[in-house]
Coordinates of C-alpha atoms and ligand atoms in Angstrom, one line a residue:
X1 CA -40.5 -2.6 -19.4
X2 CA -36.8 -2.4 -19.7
X3 CA -34.9 -5.0 -17.9
X4 CA -32.5 -3.6 -15.3
X5 CA -30.3 -6.0 -13.5
X6 CA -27.2 -5.6 -11.3
X7 CA -24.2 -7.2 -9.6
X8 CA -23.6 -5.9 -6.1
X9 CA -20.4 -7.2 -4.5
X10 CA -19.0 -6.3 -1.1
X11 CA -15.4 -5.3 -1.2
X12 CA -14.3 -7.9 1.4
X13 CA -11.7 -9.5 -0.9
X14 CA -10.9 -10.1 -4.6
X15 CA -13.4 -11.6 -7.0
X16 CA -13.5 -15.3 -6.4
X17 CA -15.3 -18.1 -8.3
X18 CA -18.6 -17.7 -6.5
X19 CA -18.8 -14.0 -7.2
X20 CA -17.8 -14.5 -10.8
X21 CA -20.7 -16.9 -11.2
X22 CA -23.1 -14.3 -9.7
X23 CA -21.7 -11.6 -11.9
X24 CA -21.8 -13.7 -15.1
X25 CA -25.3 -15.0 -14.5
X26 CA -26.8 -11.6 -13.7
X27 CA -25.0 -10.2 -16.8
X28 CA -26.2 -12.9 -19.1
X29 CA -29.8 -12.8 -17.8
X30 CA -29.8 -9.0 -18.5
X31 CA -28.1 -9.0 -21.8
X32 CA -30.1 -11.9 -23.2
X33 CA -33.1 -9.7 -22.7
X34 CA -31.6 -6.6 -24.1
X35 CA -31.4 -5.3 -20.6
X36 CA -29.1 -3.0 -18.7
X37 CA -26.6 -4.3 -16.2
X38 CA -25.4 -2.2 -13.4
X39 CA -22.6 -2.6 -10.8
X40 CA -22.9 -1.5 -7.2
X41 CA -20.2 -1.7 -4.6
X42 CA -21.8 -2.6 -1.2
X43 CA -19.2 -1.0 1.0
X44 CA -21.4 -0.5 4.0
X45 CA -19.3 -2.2 6.6
X46 CA -15.7 -0.7 6.7
X47 CA -14.4 -3.0 9.4
X48 CA -15.0 -6.0 7.1
X49 CA -13.6 -4.4 4.0
X50 CA -10.1 -4.7 2.4
X51 CA -8.4 -1.7 1.1
X52 CA -8.3 -1.7 -2.7
X53 CA -10.8 -4.6 -3.0
X54 CA -13.4 -2.4 -4.9
X55 CA -10.9 -1.5 -7.5
X56 CA -9.7 -5.1 -7.8
X57 CA -13.2 -6.4 -8.3
X58 CA -13.9 -3.7 -11.0
X59 CA -10.6 -4.5 -12.7
X60 CA -11.5 -8.2 -12.7
X61 CA -14.9 -7.5 -14.3
X62 CA -13.1 -5.6 -17.0
X63 CA -10.7 -8.5 -17.6
X64 CA -13.7 -10.7 -18.1
X65 CA -15.2 -8.1 -20.4
X66 CA -18.3 -7.8 -18.3
X67 CA -19.0 -4.2 -19.1
X68 CA -21.5 -2.4 -16.9
X69 CA -23.9 0.3 -17.9
X70 CA -24.0 3.7 -16.1
X71 CA -21.6 4.6 -13.4
X72 CA -20.8 2.4 -10.4
X73 CA -22.8 3.2 -7.3
X74 CA -21.0 3.1 -3.9
X75 CA -23.2 2.6 -0.8
X76 CA -20.6 4.4 1.3
X77 CA -21.7 7.6 -0.5
X78 CA -25.4 7.2 0.1
X79 CA -25.7 7.4 3.9
X80 CA -27.8 10.6 3.7
X81 CA -30.3 8.8 1.5
X82 CA -30.5 5.8 3.9
X83 CA -31.0 8.1 6.8
X84 CA -33.8 10.0 5.0
X85 CA -35.6 6.7 4.5
X86 CA -35.0 5.7 8.1
X87 CA -36.4 9.0 9.3
X88 CA -39.5 8.6 7.2
X89 CA -40.1 5.1 8.5
X90 CA -39.6 6.3 12.1
X91 CA -42.1 9.1 11.6
X92 CA -44.6 6.5 10.5
X93 CA -43.8 4.6 13.7
X94 CA -42.7 1.6 11.8
X95 CA -39.3 1.4 13.6
X96 CA -38.2 1.3 17.2
X97 CA -35.1 1.4 19.3
X98 CA -33.7 -1.9 20.5
X99 CA -31.2 -2.3 23.3
X100 CA -30.8 -6.1 23.1
X101 CA -27.3 -7.5 23.3
X102 CA -25.8 -10.4 21.5
X103 CA -26.2 -12.3 24.8
X104 CA -30.0 -11.7 24.8
X105 CA -30.2 -12.9 21.2
X106 CA -28.2 -16.0 22.1
X107 CA -30.7 -16.8 24.8
X108 CA -33.3 -17.0 22.1
X109 CA -31.1 -19.1 19.8
X110 CA -30.3 -16.2 17.6
X111 CA -33.9 -15.3 17.0
X112 CA -35.5 -12.0 18.0
X113 CA -39.0 -12.3 19.5
X114 CA -39.6 -8.6 19.1
X115 CA -38.6 -7.9 22.7
X116 CA -38.4 -4.1 22.5
X117 CA -41.2 -3.5 20.1
X118 CA -43.6 -2.1 22.6
X119 CA -41.1 -0.6 25.1
X120 CA -41.0 2.8 23.4
X121 CA -37.3 3.1 24.3
X122 CA -35.5 6.4 23.6
X123 CA -31.8 5.5 23.6
X124 CA -28.8 7.6 22.6
X125 CA -27.1 4.9 20.6
X126 CA -29.8 2.4 19.7
X127 CA -30.0 -0.3 17.2
X128 CA -33.1 0.5 15.1
X129 CA -35.5 -2.2 14.1
X130 CA -38.3 -2.4 11.6
X131 CA -41.6 -3.7 12.7
X132 CA -42.3 -6.7 10.5
X133 CA -46.0 -6.4 10.6
X134 CA -47.0 -7.7 7.2
X135 CA -44.7 -10.6 6.4
X136 CA -44.9 -12.0 2.9
X137 CA -45.6 -15.8 3.1
X138 CA -44.1 -16.9 -0.1
X139 CA -42.6 -15.7 -3.4
X140 CA -41.9 -17.3 -6.7
X141 CA -38.3 -17.6 -7.6
X142 CA -37.5 -17.8 -11.4
X143 CA -35.2 -20.7 -10.8
X144 CA -36.1 -22.3 -7.4
X145 CA -39.9 -22.1 -7.8
X146 CA -42.2 -21.2 -4.9
X147 CA -40.4 -20.5 -1.7
X148 CA -42.2 -20.3 1.6
X149 CA -41.3 -18.2 4.6
X150 CA -39.3 -20.3 7.0
X151 CA -41.4 -21.1 10.1
X152 CA -38.8 -19.8 12.5
X153 CA -37.4 -16.3 12.7
X154 CA -37.8 -14.8 9.3
X155 CA -40.9 -12.8 10.2
X156 CA -39.1 -11.2 13.1
X157 CA -38.4 -7.5 13.4
X158 CA -35.0 -6.8 11.9
X159 CA -32.3 -4.2 12.2
X160 CA -32.1 -1.2 9.8
X161 CA -29.3 0.6 11.6
X162 CA -26.9 -1.0 14.0
X163 CA -25.9 0.3 17.4
X164 CA -22.5 1.3 16.0
X165 CA -24.3 3.6 13.5
X166 CA -23.7 1.4 10.4
X167 CA -26.7 1.0 8.1
X168 CA -27.9 -2.6 7.6
X169 CA -27.6 -4.4 4.4
X170 CA -31.4 -5.0 4.2
X171 CA -32.1 -1.3 4.2
X172 CA -29.4 -0.2 1.8
X173 CA -30.0 -3.0 -0.7
X174 CA -33.7 -2.2 -1.0
X175 CA -33.3 1.6 -1.2
X176 CA -30.6 1.2 -3.8
X177 CA -32.5 -1.3 -6.0
X178 CA -35.5 1.0 -5.9
X179 CA -33.4 4.1 -6.7
X180 CA -31.6 2.3 -9.5
X181 CA -34.8 1.0 -11.0
X182 CA -33.8 -2.6 -10.7
X183 CA -36.4 -4.9 -12.2
X184 CA -34.6 -8.3 -11.9
X185 CA -32.3 -9.6 -9.2
X186 CA -30.0 -12.5 -9.9
X187 CA -28.0 -13.4 -6.8
X188 CA -26.8 -16.3 -4.6
X189 CA -29.2 -18.7 -2.8
X190 CA -27.6 -17.6 0.5
X191 CA -29.8 -14.5 0.2
X192 CA -33.1 -16.4 -0.1
X193 CA -34.2 -15.8 3.5
X194 CA -33.3 -12.1 3.2
X195 CA -35.9 -11.8 0.4
X196 CA -38.7 -12.0 2.9
X197 CA -37.3 -9.1 4.9
X198 CA -36.7 -7.1 1.8
X199 CA -40.3 -7.7 0.7
X200 CA -41.5 -6.1 3.9
X201 CA -39.4 -3.0 3.1
X202 CA -40.7 -2.8 -0.5
X203 CA -44.2 -2.9 0.9
X204 CA -43.6 0.0 3.4
X205 CA -41.8 2.0 0.7
X206 CA -44.9 1.4 -1.6
X207 CA -42.9 -0.3 -4.3
X208 CA -43.4 -3.5 -6.2
X209 CA -40.8 -6.2 -5.5
X210 CA -38.5 -7.1 -8.4
X211 CA -38.3 -10.5 -10.0
X212 CA -35.9 -12.8 -8.2
X213 CA -33.6 -15.6 -9.4
X214 CA -31.5 -17.3 -6.7
X215 CA -28.5 -19.1 -8.1
X216 CA -26.9 -22.2 -6.6
X217 CA -24.0 -21.3 -4.4
X218 CA -20.6 -22.5 -5.1
X219 CA -19.5 -24.3 -1.9
X220 CA -16.4 -26.1 -0.8
X221 CA -16.3 -29.7 0.0
X222 CA -17.3 -28.9 3.6
X223 CA -20.5 -27.2 2.2
X224 CA -19.4 -23.7 3.0
X225 CA -19.9 -20.8 0.7
X226 CA -16.7 -19.6 -0.9
X227 CA -15.4 -16.5 0.8
X228 CA -12.3 -14.7 1.9
X229 CA -12.8 -16.3 5.3
X230 CA -12.4 -19.8 3.9
X231 CA -9.5 -18.8 1.6
X232 CA -11.4 -19.0 -1.7
X233 CA -8.7 -18.2 -4.2
X234 CA -9.0 -15.0 -6.4
X235 CA -10.5 -16.1 -9.6
X236 CA -7.8 -14.5 -11.7
X237 CA -5.2 -16.8 -10.3
X238 CA -6.2 -18.9 -13.3
X239 CA -6.6 -17.5 -16.8
X240 CA -9.7 -15.5 -17.4
X241 CA -10.9 -17.7 -20.3
X242 CA -10.5 -20.8 -18.1
X243 CA -12.4 -19.2 -15.2
X244 CA -15.2 -18.1 -17.5
X245 CA -15.5 -21.6 -19.1
X246 CA -15.7 -23.1 -15.6
X247 CA -18.3 -20.6 -14.5
X248 CA -20.5 -21.3 -17.6
X249 CA -20.2 -25.0 -16.9
X250 CA -21.2 -24.4 -13.3
X251 CA -24.3 -22.6 -14.6
X252 CA -25.1 -25.6 -16.8
X253 CA -24.7 -23.7 -20.1
X254 CA -23.3 -26.1 -22.7
X255 CA -20.5 -24.1 -24.1
X256 CA -19.3 -25.7 -27.3
X257 CA -16.0 -27.5 -27.1
X258 CA -14.3 -25.1 -29.6
X259 CA -15.2 -22.2 -27.3
X260 CA -13.6 -23.7 -24.2
X261 CA -10.8 -21.3 -23.3
X262 CA -11.7 -19.0 -26.2
X263 CA -11.3 -15.3 -25.4
X264 CA -13.9 -14.1 -22.9
X265 CA -15.6 -11.9 -25.4
X266 CA -16.3 -14.9 -27.7
X267 CA -17.6 -17.0 -24.8
X268 CA -19.8 -14.1 -23.7
X269 CA -21.3 -13.6 -27.2
X270 CA -22.2 -17.3 -27.3
X271 CA -23.5 -17.4 -23.7
X272 CA -25.7 -14.3 -24.2
X273 CA -27.3 -15.8 -27.3
X274 CA -27.8 -19.2 -25.7
X275 CA -28.6 -18.2 -22.1
X276 CA -31.0 -20.9 -20.8
X277 CA -32.7 -20.9 -17.5
X278 CA -33.9 -24.5 -18.2
X279 CA -30.3 -25.6 -18.1
X280 CA -29.4 -23.8 -14.8
X281 CA -29.1 -26.3 -12.0
X282 CA -32.2 -26.0 -9.8
X283 CA -30.2 -26.3 -6.6
X284 CA -29.3 -24.1 -3.7
X285 CA -25.7 -25.2 -3.5
X286 CA -23.2 -27.1 -5.7
X287 CA -19.9 -28.3 -4.2
X288 CA -16.8 -27.6 -6.3
X289 CA -14.1 -30.2 -6.9
X290 CA -11.5 -29.9 -4.1
X291 CA -9.0 -28.2 -6.5
X292 CA -11.2 -25.1 -6.5
Ligands
ZN1 ZN1 -34.5 -5.5 21.6

């Protein structure tokens, strides 16, 4: 089997330290196994996106010398494919229309007790939910070990297409990973709970789930994931070699002193040859020093 991995950023801002960590770890894991590494832009949600962010992210990857294989896939160009899959699930009666509002969900503390599953609603602008009939109860993460389905919420029916017509992340990510032949997924631990939903989709689409590795998230001192919303600085505000050395340290890889701040290419060659899962911190989150 050829290893095929990927990095799949959303263009909601420039590449920041947390996304560099995910890009670098997925790249090193792939390249240390003579694998291919693809890049996909998850531009599913135009209201949240920033003009030019996709190009900025790709340019930053180039500065870090993280070269991807094959051409970049853009989710915004794949709506037809998502709709075809949605139609096929609908024909198999695995989906239904939901009319619940945010207010209804709030009344159930954000959880969805499958209120519309048996109503057989035919709405003109529905949210479309997937029947979560065969929840996976655990999976084995390559870093975090065995992870069990959270007791609350995660086996609930989930949205595949929103009321405003936008396709949901859960649908697009699974369809894309299948179509791109992705065998190994390396991504942040904030997506652990999504893995259970995605496993249900893999099952319905008659496809084996990939191997998962969920990385510790880089969080600020308040414990929040770095993001545009909490003003994570663009990673290229410092020099690229500095940022790469910091990212390798975050990943527990013992970059030799003489390679600290060496050109990215030299750091990458060493890190690919020495990539070690045993040294990766087995945590779901790591706070950064406040200067970050
Ligand atoms: Zn509903």
